Tab-separated table of C-alpha atoms in Angstrom:
chain	number	residue	atom	x	y	z
A	8	MET	CA	24.397	-23.100	-9.465
A	9	SER	CA	23.463	-25.849	-11.867
A	10	ASN	CA	23.188	-25.094	-15.596
A	11	ILE	CA	20.730	-27.029	-17.704
A	12	THR	CA	22.507	-28.842	-20.505
A	13	LYS	CA	19.593	-30.704	-22.046
A	14	ILE	CA	15.828	-30.284	-22.415
A	15	LYS	CA	13.850	-32.911	-24.270
A	16	ILE	CA	10.053	-32.798	-24.613
A	17	LYS	CA	7.850	-35.328	-26.342
A	18	ASN	CA	4.062	-35.316	-26.648
A	19	LEU	CA	3.434	-32.894	-23.767
A	20	PHE	CA	0.815	-30.159	-23.985
A	21	GLY	CA	0.963	-28.711	-27.515
A	22	ILE	CA	4.418	-30.088	-28.375
A	23	ARG	CA	5.133	-33.157	-30.474
A	24	GLU	CA	8.882	-33.024	-30.048
A	25	TYR	CA	11.265	-30.358	-28.780
A	26	GLU	CA	14.925	-30.499	-27.756
A	27	ALA	CA	17.345	-27.799	-26.606
A	28	ASP	CA	20.700	-27.412	-24.876
A	29	GLY	CA	21.511	-24.961	-22.107
A	30	SER	CA	21.451	-21.866	-24.318
A	31	SER	CA	19.270	-18.884	-23.488
A	32	LEU	CA	16.382	-18.715	-25.932
A	33	GLU	CA	13.518	-16.561	-27.122
A	34	LEU	CA	10.537	-18.530	-28.432
A	35	SER	CA	8.251	-16.454	-30.643
A	36	GLY	CA	5.154	-17.023	-32.742
A	37	LYS	CA	1.374	-16.914	-32.677
A	38	ASN	CA	-0.684	-18.311	-29.828
A	39	GLY	CA	-0.961	-22.078	-30.133
A	40	THR	CA	2.473	-22.597	-31.740
A	41	GLY	CA	3.836	-24.251	-28.577
A	42	LYS	CA	5.819	-21.416	-26.980
A	43	SER	CA	4.140	-21.630	-23.577
A	44	SER	CA	4.061	-25.427	-23.800
A	45	VAL	CA	7.876	-25.491	-23.610
A	46	LEU	CA	7.794	-23.456	-20.401
A	47	ASP	CA	4.882	-25.462	-18.988
A	48	ALA	CA	6.761	-28.706	-19.655
A	49	ILE	CA	9.870	-27.492	-17.842
A	50	LYS	CA	7.686	-26.302	-14.931
A	51	TYR	CA	6.014	-29.712	-14.892
A	52	ALA	CA	9.405	-31.428	-14.749
A	53	LEU	CA	10.401	-29.338	-11.745
A	54	THR	CA	7.097	-29.247	-9.823
A	55	ASN	CA	5.039	-32.249	-11.005
A	56	LYS	CA	2.167	-29.730	-11.347
A	57	SER	CA	0.301	-28.098	-14.204
A	58	ASP	CA	-2.613	-25.678	-14.531
A	59	ARG	CA	-3.714	-27.418	-17.751
A	60	ASP	CA	-6.433	-30.057	-17.812
A	61	TYR	CA	-4.673	-32.060	-20.561
A	62	ILE	CA	-0.966	-32.768	-20.191
A	63	VAL	CA	-0.428	-35.500	-22.817
A	64	HIS	CA	-0.601	-34.246	-26.409
A	65	LYS	CA	-3.962	-34.906	-28.034
A	66	GLY	CA	-4.053	-38.321	-29.697
A	67	GLU	CA	-1.097	-39.742	-27.734
A	68	ASN	CA	-0.972	-42.132	-24.782
A	69	GLU	CA	2.207	-40.901	-23.188
A	70	GLY	CA	4.142	-37.654	-22.793
A	71	GLU	CA	7.674	-37.155	-21.461
A	72	ILE	CA	10.005	-34.372	-20.309
A	73	ILE	CA	13.724	-34.871	-19.638
A	74	VAL	CA	15.951	-32.232	-18.045
A	75	GLU	CA	19.684	-32.692	-17.399
A	76	THR	CA	22.226	-30.370	-15.752
A	77	ASP	CA	25.998	-29.976	-15.703
A	78	THR	CA	26.056	-31.147	-12.052
A	79	GLY	CA	24.895	-34.667	-12.836
A	80	LEU	CA	21.207	-34.075	-12.127
A	81	SER	CA	18.655	-35.683	-14.412
A	82	ILE	CA	14.867	-35.437	-14.265
A	83	ASP	CA	12.651	-37.749	-16.281
A	84	ARG	CA	8.867	-37.531	-16.015
A	85	LYS	CA	6.329	-39.466	-18.025
A	86	VAL	CA	2.580	-38.987	-18.023
A	87	ARG	CA	0.689	-42.062	-19.248
A	88	ILE	CA	-2.985	-42.303	-20.076
A	89	GLY	CA	-4.605	-44.956	-17.901
A	90	LYS	CA	-1.378	-45.654	-16.025
A	91	ALA	CA	0.452	-44.237	-13.094
A	92	PRO	CA	2.946	-41.513	-14.008
A	93	TYR	CA	6.629	-42.314	-14.140
A	94	LYS	CA	9.226	-40.286	-12.313
A	95	SER	CA	12.982	-40.562	-12.051
A	96	VAL	CA	15.195	-37.991	-10.372
A	97	LYS	CA	18.854	-38.922	-10.283
A	98	ARG	CA	22.042	-37.284	-9.155
A	99	ASP	CA	25.231	-38.729	-10.554
A	100	GLY	CA	23.255	-41.739	-11.730
A	101	LEU	CA	21.693	-42.479	-8.334
A	102	GLU	CA	18.037	-42.047	-7.538
A	103	VAL	CA	17.359	-39.189	-5.130
A	104	GLY	CA	15.365	-39.855	-1.961
A	105	SER	CA	12.259	-37.627	-1.518
A	106	PRO	CA	12.668	-36.282	-5.066
A	107	GLU	CA	9.850	-33.720	-4.926
A	108	ALA	CA	11.249	-32.124	-1.774
A	109	PHE	CA	14.731	-32.248	-3.320
A	110	LEU	CA	13.588	-30.488	-6.494
A	111	LYS	CA	11.682	-27.862	-4.527
A	112	GLU	CA	14.970	-26.748	-2.981
A	113	LEU	CA	16.536	-26.120	-6.418
A	114	PHE	CA	14.416	-23.157	-7.521
A	115	THR	CA	12.140	-20.368	-6.341
A	116	PRO	CA	8.587	-19.964	-7.681
A	117	LEU	CA	9.567	-16.641	-9.264
A	118	GLN	CA	12.251	-18.349	-11.379
A	119	LEU	CA	9.367	-19.898	-13.287
A	120	ASN	CA	7.899	-16.454	-14.044
A	121	PRO	CA	9.809	-13.505	-12.501
A	122	ILE	CA	7.561	-10.884	-14.138
A	123	GLU	CA	4.785	-12.016	-11.777
A	124	PHE	CA	6.706	-10.105	-9.108
A	125	MET	CA	5.868	-6.810	-10.863
A	126	ASN	CA	2.152	-7.566	-10.671
A	127	MET	CA	2.134	-8.369	-6.947
A	128	ASP	CA	0.881	-5.881	-4.387
A	129	LYS	CA	3.352	-4.004	-2.217
A	130	LYS	CA	2.859	-6.258	0.780
A	131	GLN	CA	3.673	-9.398	-1.203
A	132	GLN	CA	6.687	-7.762	-2.855
A	133	ASN	CA	8.057	-6.500	0.450
A	134	ALA	CA	7.584	-9.889	2.115
A	135	ILE	CA	9.475	-11.678	-0.682
A	136	ILE	CA	12.383	-9.228	-0.538
A	137	LEU	CA	12.621	-9.415	3.254
A	138	ASP	CA	12.530	-13.221	3.092
A	139	MET	CA	15.702	-13.071	1.000
A	140	ILE	CA	17.635	-11.671	3.957
A	141	GLU	CA	19.101	-14.680	5.730
A	142	TYR	CA	19.426	-14.303	9.466
A	143	PRO	CA	19.235	-17.239	11.878
A	144	TRP	CA	16.599	-16.717	14.571
A	145	ASP	CA	14.070	-18.611	16.645
A	146	MET	CA	11.699	-18.056	19.532
A	147	ASN	CA	14.570	-18.209	22.010
A	148	LYS	CA	16.156	-15.260	20.228
A	149	ILE	CA	12.897	-13.291	20.476
A	150	LYS	CA	12.655	-14.096	24.188
A	151	GLU	CA	16.284	-13.103	24.684
A	152	TRP	CA	15.617	-9.734	23.049
A	153	PHE	CA	12.279	-8.893	24.659
A	154	GLY	CA	12.031	-11.159	27.700
A	155	GLU	CA	8.861	-12.720	26.266
A	156	ILE	CA	7.177	-13.841	23.055
A	157	PRO	CA	4.917	-10.947	21.933
A	158	ALA	CA	1.578	-12.678	21.383
A	159	TRP	CA	0.123	-10.295	18.774
A	160	VAL	CA	2.854	-10.977	16.196
A	161	SER	CA	2.752	-13.578	13.433
A	162	TYR	CA	5.997	-15.550	13.432
A	163	ASP	CA	5.575	-17.192	10.039
A	164	GLN	CA	7.209	-14.158	8.398
A	165	ASN	CA	10.783	-12.927	8.162
A	166	ILE	CA	12.560	-11.517	11.194
A	167	LEU	CA	12.470	-7.908	9.958
A	168	SER	CA	8.706	-8.042	9.501
A	169	VAL	CA	8.397	-9.606	12.954
A	170	LEU	CA	10.418	-6.766	14.495
A	171	ASN	CA	8.399	-4.205	12.577
A	172	ASP	CA	5.144	-5.694	13.933
A	173	ILE	CA	6.561	-5.677	17.462
A	174	GLN	CA	7.307	-1.948	17.355
A	175	ALA	CA	4.312	-0.941	15.199
A	176	GLU	CA	1.802	1.623	16.441
A	177	ASN	CA	-0.984	-0.978	16.399
A	178	GLY	CA	1.149	-3.425	18.414
A	179	ASP	CA	0.562	-4.147	22.093
A	180	TYR	CA	3.824	-2.526	23.221
A	181	TYR	CA	2.956	0.770	21.557
A	182	GLN	CA	-0.722	0.659	22.532
A	183	ASN	CA	0.018	-0.330	26.139
A	184	ARG	CA	2.636	2.402	26.444
A	185	ARG	CA	0.176	4.950	25.049
A	186	ASN	CA	-2.470	3.845	27.572
A	187	ILE	CA	0.026	3.947	30.443
A	188	ASP	CA	1.286	7.397	29.409
A	189	ARG	CA	-2.321	8.633	29.257
A	190	ASP	CA	-2.948	7.280	32.765
A	191	ILE	CA	0.287	8.921	33.955
A	192	ARG	CA	-0.879	12.280	32.601
A	193	ASN	CA	-4.257	11.861	34.320
A	194	LYS	CA	-2.692	10.878	37.631
A	195	LYS	CA	-0.233	13.780	37.446
A	196	ALA	CA	-3.195	16.109	36.949
A	197	PHE	CA	-4.839	14.583	40.042
A	198	VAL	CA	-1.621	15.005	42.026
A	199	GLU	CA	-1.322	18.646	40.935
A	200	GLU	CA	-4.950	19.287	41.877
A	201	ILE	CA	-4.429	17.719	45.303
A	202	ALA	CA	-1.133	19.565	45.832
A	203	ASN	CA	-2.794	22.905	45.064
A	204	GLY	CA	-5.195	22.322	47.953
A	205	ILE	CA	-2.475	21.370	50.465
A	206	PRO	CA	-0.390	24.074	52.249
A	207	VAL	CA	3.269	24.416	51.248
A	208	GLY	CA	5.591	22.418	53.508
A	209	TYR	CA	2.739	20.260	54.810
A	210	ASP	CA	4.010	17.836	57.510
A	211	VAL	CA	1.533	14.976	57.528
A	212	GLU	CA	3.165	13.194	60.514
A	213	LYS	CA	2.927	16.343	62.661
A	214	TRP	CA	-0.751	16.852	61.912
A	215	GLU	CA	-1.606	13.166	62.320
A	216	GLN	CA	-0.241	13.329	65.893
A	217	ALA	CA	-1.777	16.715	66.764
A	218	SER	CA	-4.993	16.744	68.887
A	219	ALA	CA	-7.556	19.568	68.895
A	220	GLY	CA	-9.587	17.777	71.589
A	221	ASP	CA	-7.205	18.687	74.430
A	222	ILE	CA	-7.242	22.308	73.346
A	223	TYR	CA	-11.026	22.383	73.149
A	224	ARG	CA	-11.258	20.924	76.670
A	225	GLN	CA	-8.874	23.629	77.916
A	226	ILE	CA	-10.986	26.257	76.146
A	227	GLU	CA	-14.150	24.857	77.795
A	228	ARG	CA	-12.551	25.017	81.271
A	229	MET	CA	-11.413	28.578	80.682
A	230	GLN	CA	-14.789	29.672	79.345
A	231	LYS	CA	-16.549	28.133	82.356
A	232	GLU	CA	-14.218	29.989	84.693
A	233	ASN	CA	-14.889	33.173	82.719
A	234	GLN	CA	-18.607	32.684	83.312
A	235	THR	CA	-17.954	32.302	87.050
A	236	ILE	CA	-15.899	35.523	87.013
A	237	GLU	CA	-18.692	37.357	85.270
A	238	ARG	CA	-21.206	36.001	87.814
A	239	ALA	CA	-18.991	37.121	90.711
A	240	LYS	CA	-18.592	40.628	89.327
A	241	LEU	CA	-22.318	40.867	88.646
A	242	LEU	CA	-23.230	39.792	92.162
A	243	ARG	CA	-20.767	42.186	93.796
A	244	ASP	CA	-21.711	45.122	91.635
A	245	SER	CA	-25.478	44.583	92.201
A	246	ARG	CA	-25.458	44.298	96.061
A	247	ASP	CA	-26.622	47.853	96.830
A	248	SER	CA	-29.468	47.646	94.354
A	249	LYS	CA	-30.450	44.251	95.728
A	250	ILE	CA	-30.427	45.595	99.331
A	251	ARG	CA	-32.523	48.575	98.268
A	252	LYS	CA	-34.966	46.126	96.712
A	253	PHE	CA	-35.097	44.156	99.936
A	254	ASP	CA	-35.694	47.446	101.915
A	255	ALA	CA	-38.488	48.391	99.558
A	256	ASP	CA	-40.050	44.956	99.912
A	257	ARG	CA	-39.939	45.357	103.739
A	258	GLU	CA	-41.494	48.831	103.726
A	259	ILE	CA	-44.192	47.708	101.318
A	260	GLU	CA	-45.076	44.807	103.571
A	261	ILE	CA	-45.097	47.062	106.709
A	262	THR	CA	-47.306	49.592	104.975
A	263	ALA	CA	-49.647	46.864	103.875
A	264	LEU	CA	-49.687	45.493	107.413
A	265	ASP	CA	-50.482	48.939	108.908
A	266	ARG	CA	-53.323	49.325	106.443
A	267	GLU	CA	-54.629	45.879	107.246
A	268	ILE	CA	-54.539	46.467	111.038
A	269	ALA	CA	-56.137	49.927	110.777
A	270	ASN	CA	-58.904	48.567	108.627
A	271	ARG	CA	-59.479	45.747	111.020
A	272	ALA	CA	-59.602	48.102	114.098
A	273	ASN	CA	-62.117	50.264	112.312
A	274	GLN	CA	-64.267	47.254	111.619
A	275	ILE	CA	-64.074	46.197	115.260
A	276	ASP	CA	-65.001	49.664	116.443
A	277	LYS	CA	-68.042	49.594	114.227
A	278	SER	CA	-68.919	46.105	115.402
A	279	ILE	CA	-68.750	47.165	119.115
A	280	ALA	CA	-71.727	49.449	118.737
A	281	SER	CA	-73.940	46.704	117.332
A	282	LEU	CA	-72.410	43.756	119.067
A	283	ASN	CA	-72.191	44.702	122.717
A	284	GLU	CA	-72.389	41.074	123.650
A	285	GLN	CA	-69.112	40.507	121.768
A	286	ILE	CA	-67.300	43.522	123.200
A	287	ARG	CA	-65.282	41.514	125.582
A	288	ALA	CA	-64.172	39.113	122.894
A	289	TYR	CA	-63.295	41.892	120.531
A	290	GLU	CA	-61.469	43.785	123.243
A	291	THR	CA	-59.465	40.692	124.003
A	292	GLU	CA	-58.711	40.241	120.305
A	293	LYS	CA	-57.796	43.896	120.106
A	294	GLU	CA	-55.395	43.525	122.956
A	295	GLN	CA	-53.772	40.611	121.092
A	296	LEU	CA	-53.335	42.520	117.854
A	297	ALA	CA	-50.225	44.250	119.088
A	298	SER	CA	-48.630	40.904	119.882
A	299	LYS	CA	-49.570	39.498	116.471
A	300	LYS	CA	-48.133	42.548	114.821
A	301	SER	CA	-44.937	42.074	116.717
A	302	ASP	CA	-44.726	38.438	115.635
A	303	LYS	CA	-45.291	39.281	111.993
A	304	LEU	CA	-42.786	42.111	112.170
A	305	GLU	CA	-40.304	39.579	113.441
A	306	VAL	CA	-41.049	37.275	110.530
A	307	ILE	CA	-40.596	40.153	108.096
A	308	GLU	CA	-37.290	41.100	109.695
A	309	GLN	CA	-36.112	37.488	109.629
A	310	THR	CA	-37.033	37.170	105.964
A	311	TYR	CA	-35.151	40.358	105.238
A	312	LYS	CA	-32.097	39.207	107.129
A	313	ALA	CA	-32.235	35.763	105.499
A	314	ASN	CA	-32.355	37.287	102.003
A	315	VAL	CA	-29.423	39.568	102.772
A	316	ALA	CA	-27.431	36.715	104.309
A	317	ARG	CA	-28.144	34.377	101.391
A	318	PHE	CA	-27.094	36.996	98.862
A	319	ASP	CA	-23.933	37.877	100.818
A	320	ALA	CA	-23.122	34.155	100.947
A	321	GLU	CA	-23.450	33.938	97.163
A	322	ILE	CA	-21.149	36.969	96.826
A	323	ALA	CA	-18.651	35.309	99.171
A	324	GLU	CA	-18.782	32.122	97.086
A	325	TYR	CA	-17.586	34.032	94.007
A	326	ALA	CA	-15.325	36.427	95.923
A	327	GLU	CA	-12.082	34.843	94.629
A	328	TYR	CA	-13.160	35.443	91.026
A	329	ALA	CA	-14.478	38.960	91.410
A	330	ASP	CA	-11.092	40.654	90.902
A	331	LYS	CA	-9.895	38.347	88.141
A	332	GLN	CA	-9.865	39.284	84.429
A	333	PRO	CA	-11.543	36.908	81.900
A	334	GLN	CA	-9.028	34.804	79.942
A	335	ASP	CA	-8.639	35.264	76.163
A	336	VAL	CA	-9.180	31.909	74.386
A	337	THR	CA	-8.846	33.339	70.863
A	338	ALA	CA	-5.323	31.980	70.324
A	339	LEU	CA	-6.285	28.514	71.540
A	340	GLN	CA	-9.354	28.496	69.300
A	341	GLU	CA	-7.198	29.487	66.319
A	342	GLN	CA	-4.713	26.759	67.231
A	343	ALA	CA	-7.444	24.121	67.405
A	344	GLN	CA	-8.966	25.323	64.134
A	345	GLU	CA	-5.517	25.140	62.494
A	346	ILE	CA	-5.132	21.526	63.643
A	347	GLU	CA	-8.556	20.612	62.282
A	348	LYS	CA	-7.821	22.399	59.010
A	349	MET	CA	-4.472	20.641	58.596
A	350	GLN	CA	-5.899	17.269	59.569
A	351	SER	CA	-8.545	17.688	56.878
A	352	HIS	CA	-5.720	17.404	54.295
A	353	ILE	CA	-4.326	14.106	55.609
A	354	ASN	CA	-6.406	11.739	53.423
A	355	GLU	CA	-5.836	13.775	50.261
A	356	TYR	CA	-2.125	14.065	51.055
A	357	LYS	CA	-1.830	10.285	51.445
A	358	ARG	CA	-3.847	9.827	48.239
A	359	MET	CA	-1.400	12.129	46.483
A	360	LEU	CA	1.523	10.026	47.753
A	361	ARG	CA	-0.172	6.843	46.497
A	362	LEU	CA	-0.747	8.426	43.079
A	363	GLN	CA	2.878	9.545	42.910
A	364	SER	CA	4.006	6.019	43.729
A	365	GLU	CA	1.678	4.632	41.046
A	366	ILE	CA	3.031	7.185	38.572
A	367	GLU	CA	6.599	6.051	39.271
A	368	GLU	CA	5.622	2.425	38.690
A	369	MET	CA	3.770	3.314	35.476
A	370	GLN	CA	6.694	5.421	34.254
A	371	ALA	CA	8.935	2.400	34.775
A	372	GLN	CA	6.460	0.248	32.799
A	373	SER	CA	6.295	2.872	30.054
A	374	GLN	CA	10.096	3.034	29.904
A	375	GLU	CA	10.294	-0.750	29.719
A	376	LEU	CA	7.886	-0.731	26.757
A	377	THR	CA	9.844	2.135	25.169
A	378	ASP	CA	13.038	0.109	25.538
A	379	LYS	CA	11.379	-2.859	23.831
A	380	ILE	CA	10.023	-0.671	21.021
A	381	GLU	CA	13.446	0.935	20.531
A	382	LYS	CA	15.011	-2.527	20.620
A	383	ALA	CA	12.666	-3.650	17.833
A	384	ARG	CA	13.563	-0.500	15.883
A	385	THR	CA	17.331	-0.778	16.244
A	386	LEU	CA	17.645	-4.542	15.741
A	387	PRO	CA	17.011	-4.372	11.950
A	388	GLY	CA	20.100	-2.186	11.582
A	389	GLU	CA	22.160	-4.678	13.597
A	390	ILE	CA	20.743	-7.578	11.610
A	391	LEU	CA	21.482	-5.918	8.257
A	392	THR	CA	25.014	-5.177	9.460
A	393	ASN	CA	25.660	-8.810	10.321
A	394	CYS	CA	23.882	-10.620	7.483
A	395	THR	CA	24.357	-11.061	3.774
A	396	ILE	CA	22.412	-8.500	1.710
A	397	PRO	CA	21.099	-10.370	-1.364
A	398	ILE	CA	20.296	-7.266	-3.432
A	399	ALA	CA	22.616	-4.349	-4.117
A	400	GLY	CA	21.387	-1.132	-2.488
A	401	LEU	CA	18.892	-2.930	-0.219
A	402	MET	CA	18.119	-1.415	3.147
A	403	VAL	CA	15.141	-1.655	5.499
A	404	GLU	CA	13.358	1.287	7.110
A	405	ASN	CA	10.428	0.767	9.507
A	406	GLY	CA	9.966	-2.748	8.167
A	407	THR	CA	9.811	-1.582	4.519
A	408	PRO	CA	12.566	-2.678	2.102
A	409	LEU	CA	14.113	0.166	0.118
A	410	ILE	CA	16.210	-0.204	-3.031
A	411	ASN	CA	18.738	2.628	-3.183
A	412	GLY	CA	16.524	4.543	-0.762
A	413	LEU	CA	13.252	3.975	-2.665
A	414	PRO	CA	10.353	1.576	-2.020
A	415	VAL	CA	9.550	-0.886	-4.798
A	416	SER	CA	6.512	1.123	-5.873
A	417	ASN	CA	8.755	4.124	-6.615
A	418	LEU	CA	11.209	2.239	-8.846
A	419	SER	CA	11.238	2.765	-12.587
A	420	GLU	CA	10.099	-0.062	-14.858
A	421	GLY	CA	13.715	-0.859	-15.668
A	422	GLU	CA	14.674	-0.956	-12.004
A	423	LYS	CA	11.714	-3.197	-11.274
A	424	LEU	CA	12.854	-5.609	-14.004
A	425	ASP	CA	16.314	-5.719	-12.451
A	426	LEU	CA	14.713	-6.400	-9.109
A	427	CYS	CA	12.573	-9.193	-10.599
A	428	ILE	CA	15.689	-11.085	-11.583
A	429	ASP	CA	17.455	-10.424	-8.275
A	430	VAL	CA	14.412	-11.671	-6.403
A	431	ALA	CA	13.998	-14.755	-8.595
A	432	ILE	CA	17.584	-15.984	-8.202
A	433	GLN	CA	17.963	-16.433	-4.459
A	434	ASN	CA	19.429	-19.930	-4.209
A	435	PRO	CA	23.140	-20.055	-4.996
A	436	ASN	CA	22.978	-23.860	-5.043
A	437	GLY	CA	19.888	-24.118	-7.230
A	438	LEU	CA	19.123	-24.233	-10.942
A	439	ASN	CA	20.549	-21.371	-12.974
A	440	ILE	CA	17.425	-20.940	-15.111
A	441	ILE	CA	14.765	-18.245	-15.579
A	442	LEU	CA	11.476	-18.813	-17.434
A	443	ILE	CA	9.796	-15.683	-18.758
A	444	ASP	CA	6.389	-16.028	-20.373
A	445	GLY	CA	4.871	-13.202	-22.459
A	446	VAL	CA	7.682	-10.640	-22.887
A	447	GLU	CA	5.646	-8.998	-25.657
A	448	LYS	CA	3.890	-7.194	-22.780
A	449	LEU	CA	7.104	-5.283	-22.178
A	450	ALA	CA	8.320	-2.395	-24.280
A	451	THR	CA	11.211	-3.314	-26.589
A	452	ASP	CA	13.827	-1.423	-24.567
A	453	LEU	CA	12.623	-3.021	-21.328
A	454	ARG	CA	12.677	-6.463	-22.913
A	455	GLU	CA	16.240	-5.930	-24.122
A	456	LYS	CA	17.237	-4.682	-20.643
A	457	LEU	CA	15.705	-7.790	-19.111
A	458	TYR	CA	17.663	-10.061	-21.416
A	459	GLN	CA	20.863	-8.144	-20.773
A	460	LYS	CA	20.303	-8.321	-17.014
A	461	CYS	CA	20.041	-12.117	-17.245
A	462	LYS	CA	23.174	-12.304	-19.383
A	463	ASN	CA	25.130	-10.056	-17.012
A	464	LYS	CA	24.254	-12.364	-14.154
A	465	GLY	CA	25.236	-15.431	-16.186
A	466	LEU	CA	21.697	-16.819	-16.103
A	467	GLN	CA	20.134	-19.243	-18.509
A	468	PHE	CA	16.714	-18.026	-19.578
A	469	ILE	CA	13.920	-19.034	-21.903
A	470	ALA	CA	11.445	-16.318	-22.879
A	471	THR	CA	8.282	-16.476	-24.969
A	472	ARG	CA	7.062	-13.633	-27.142
A	473	THR	CA	3.809	-13.599	-29.123
A	474	THR	CA	4.235	-12.478	-32.726
A	475	ASP	CA	2.350	-12.884	-36.013
A	476	ASP	CA	4.500	-15.849	-37.170
A	477	ASP	CA	2.482	-18.999	-37.833
A	478	THR	CA	5.189	-21.274	-36.484
A	479	MET	CA	7.326	-21.125	-33.372
A	480	THR	CA	10.683	-19.483	-33.979
A	481	VAL	CA	13.596	-20.298	-31.666
A	482	VAL	CA	16.234	-17.585	-31.337
A	483	THR	CA	19.402	-18.172	-29.313
A	484	LEU	CA	20.299	-15.124	-27.252
């Protein structure tokens, strides 16, 4: 580190003239005595920036700040009213190219006021501490680790914060895994529901090839034959009753015929008495009645015989079935119903197989995301093992820096002051200077600890403290 060996200020801010060597100093006095102007001038020399509207001392045309170090660096800035400012940054007597960029590499912003670190929020403090951990990485390294560049992560932060964002619960890996796991649980529930409705040992190939149609056709043939058997038995068993019916029909017709003929003969006899002239005709008709009766008797007999013959023929047609027993189709019906029942499960069974396949794929995706999350969680430990830790007792847990096991917010005021200095001095090749404005805000013991911390680290420091003195007092520490 470079030590400042000379500071010379003329007509800048509230200072007429001021000169100091590289000693550590405390500047004290009332407001307006020039304490902060010394610090503002040094800051202006290093940054070419100032928060003040007026840089040149009131009543003067030009102000100047010169800073020199023990490594041959010299900085000379002049601010001139009505003219362009003058700037000279030399190293070993030679002007430095891109001087502003060169100077920016020599210090950290917190060197110019380390106590600002105590007033930052936790996120800012954590980011600064993590940025101090030097570990070479780029997008190729991220792709090597995770096979891709996670799109939801901001890569303008340190690697540990990047890894923490990758594995965070609001990150895509975590959210996607949670969604996949939820879908897996739902699909498993569907599979279980389907499985509960499918018989144990279900053989989908067997039931896909089985056919109930052939069995139903066999059942239909058997039932038709059973009907024929029943018809045959009925015909055979009813012959006597049928013949009796035919006999009765014949006797009824004969009786009716006898009654008809008798009635007719009676009528003729009555007509003979009054119709003598028709006697011959009636007698002839009477003689023919016997022949007519004979003809009609023949017709009746033929009808009788025809009915008997037709019925016997029907019995003969079913004769081969009359002694058979009806076949029992119960087993075949149960077999066909079993096929239909089993085939009703085929679609759900195949759906279950598809869901199980999808579950396996989703489990693989979930495991892949888990591996990436675990990778992001374990990498910080590997990184901290292989990199230089800039602060004693620093470790990182879930993306949060811990000092001796505690987050910054849990540190005591003294520990926070120590941390302020550690955070401010990060550049081993930079300026060995700390500017501390307003130490009167610290308790006396904390202020003394802060000074001692700087001394123990071999730092040059300039502190300002507001007191009741009318003039600025310079105390070498």
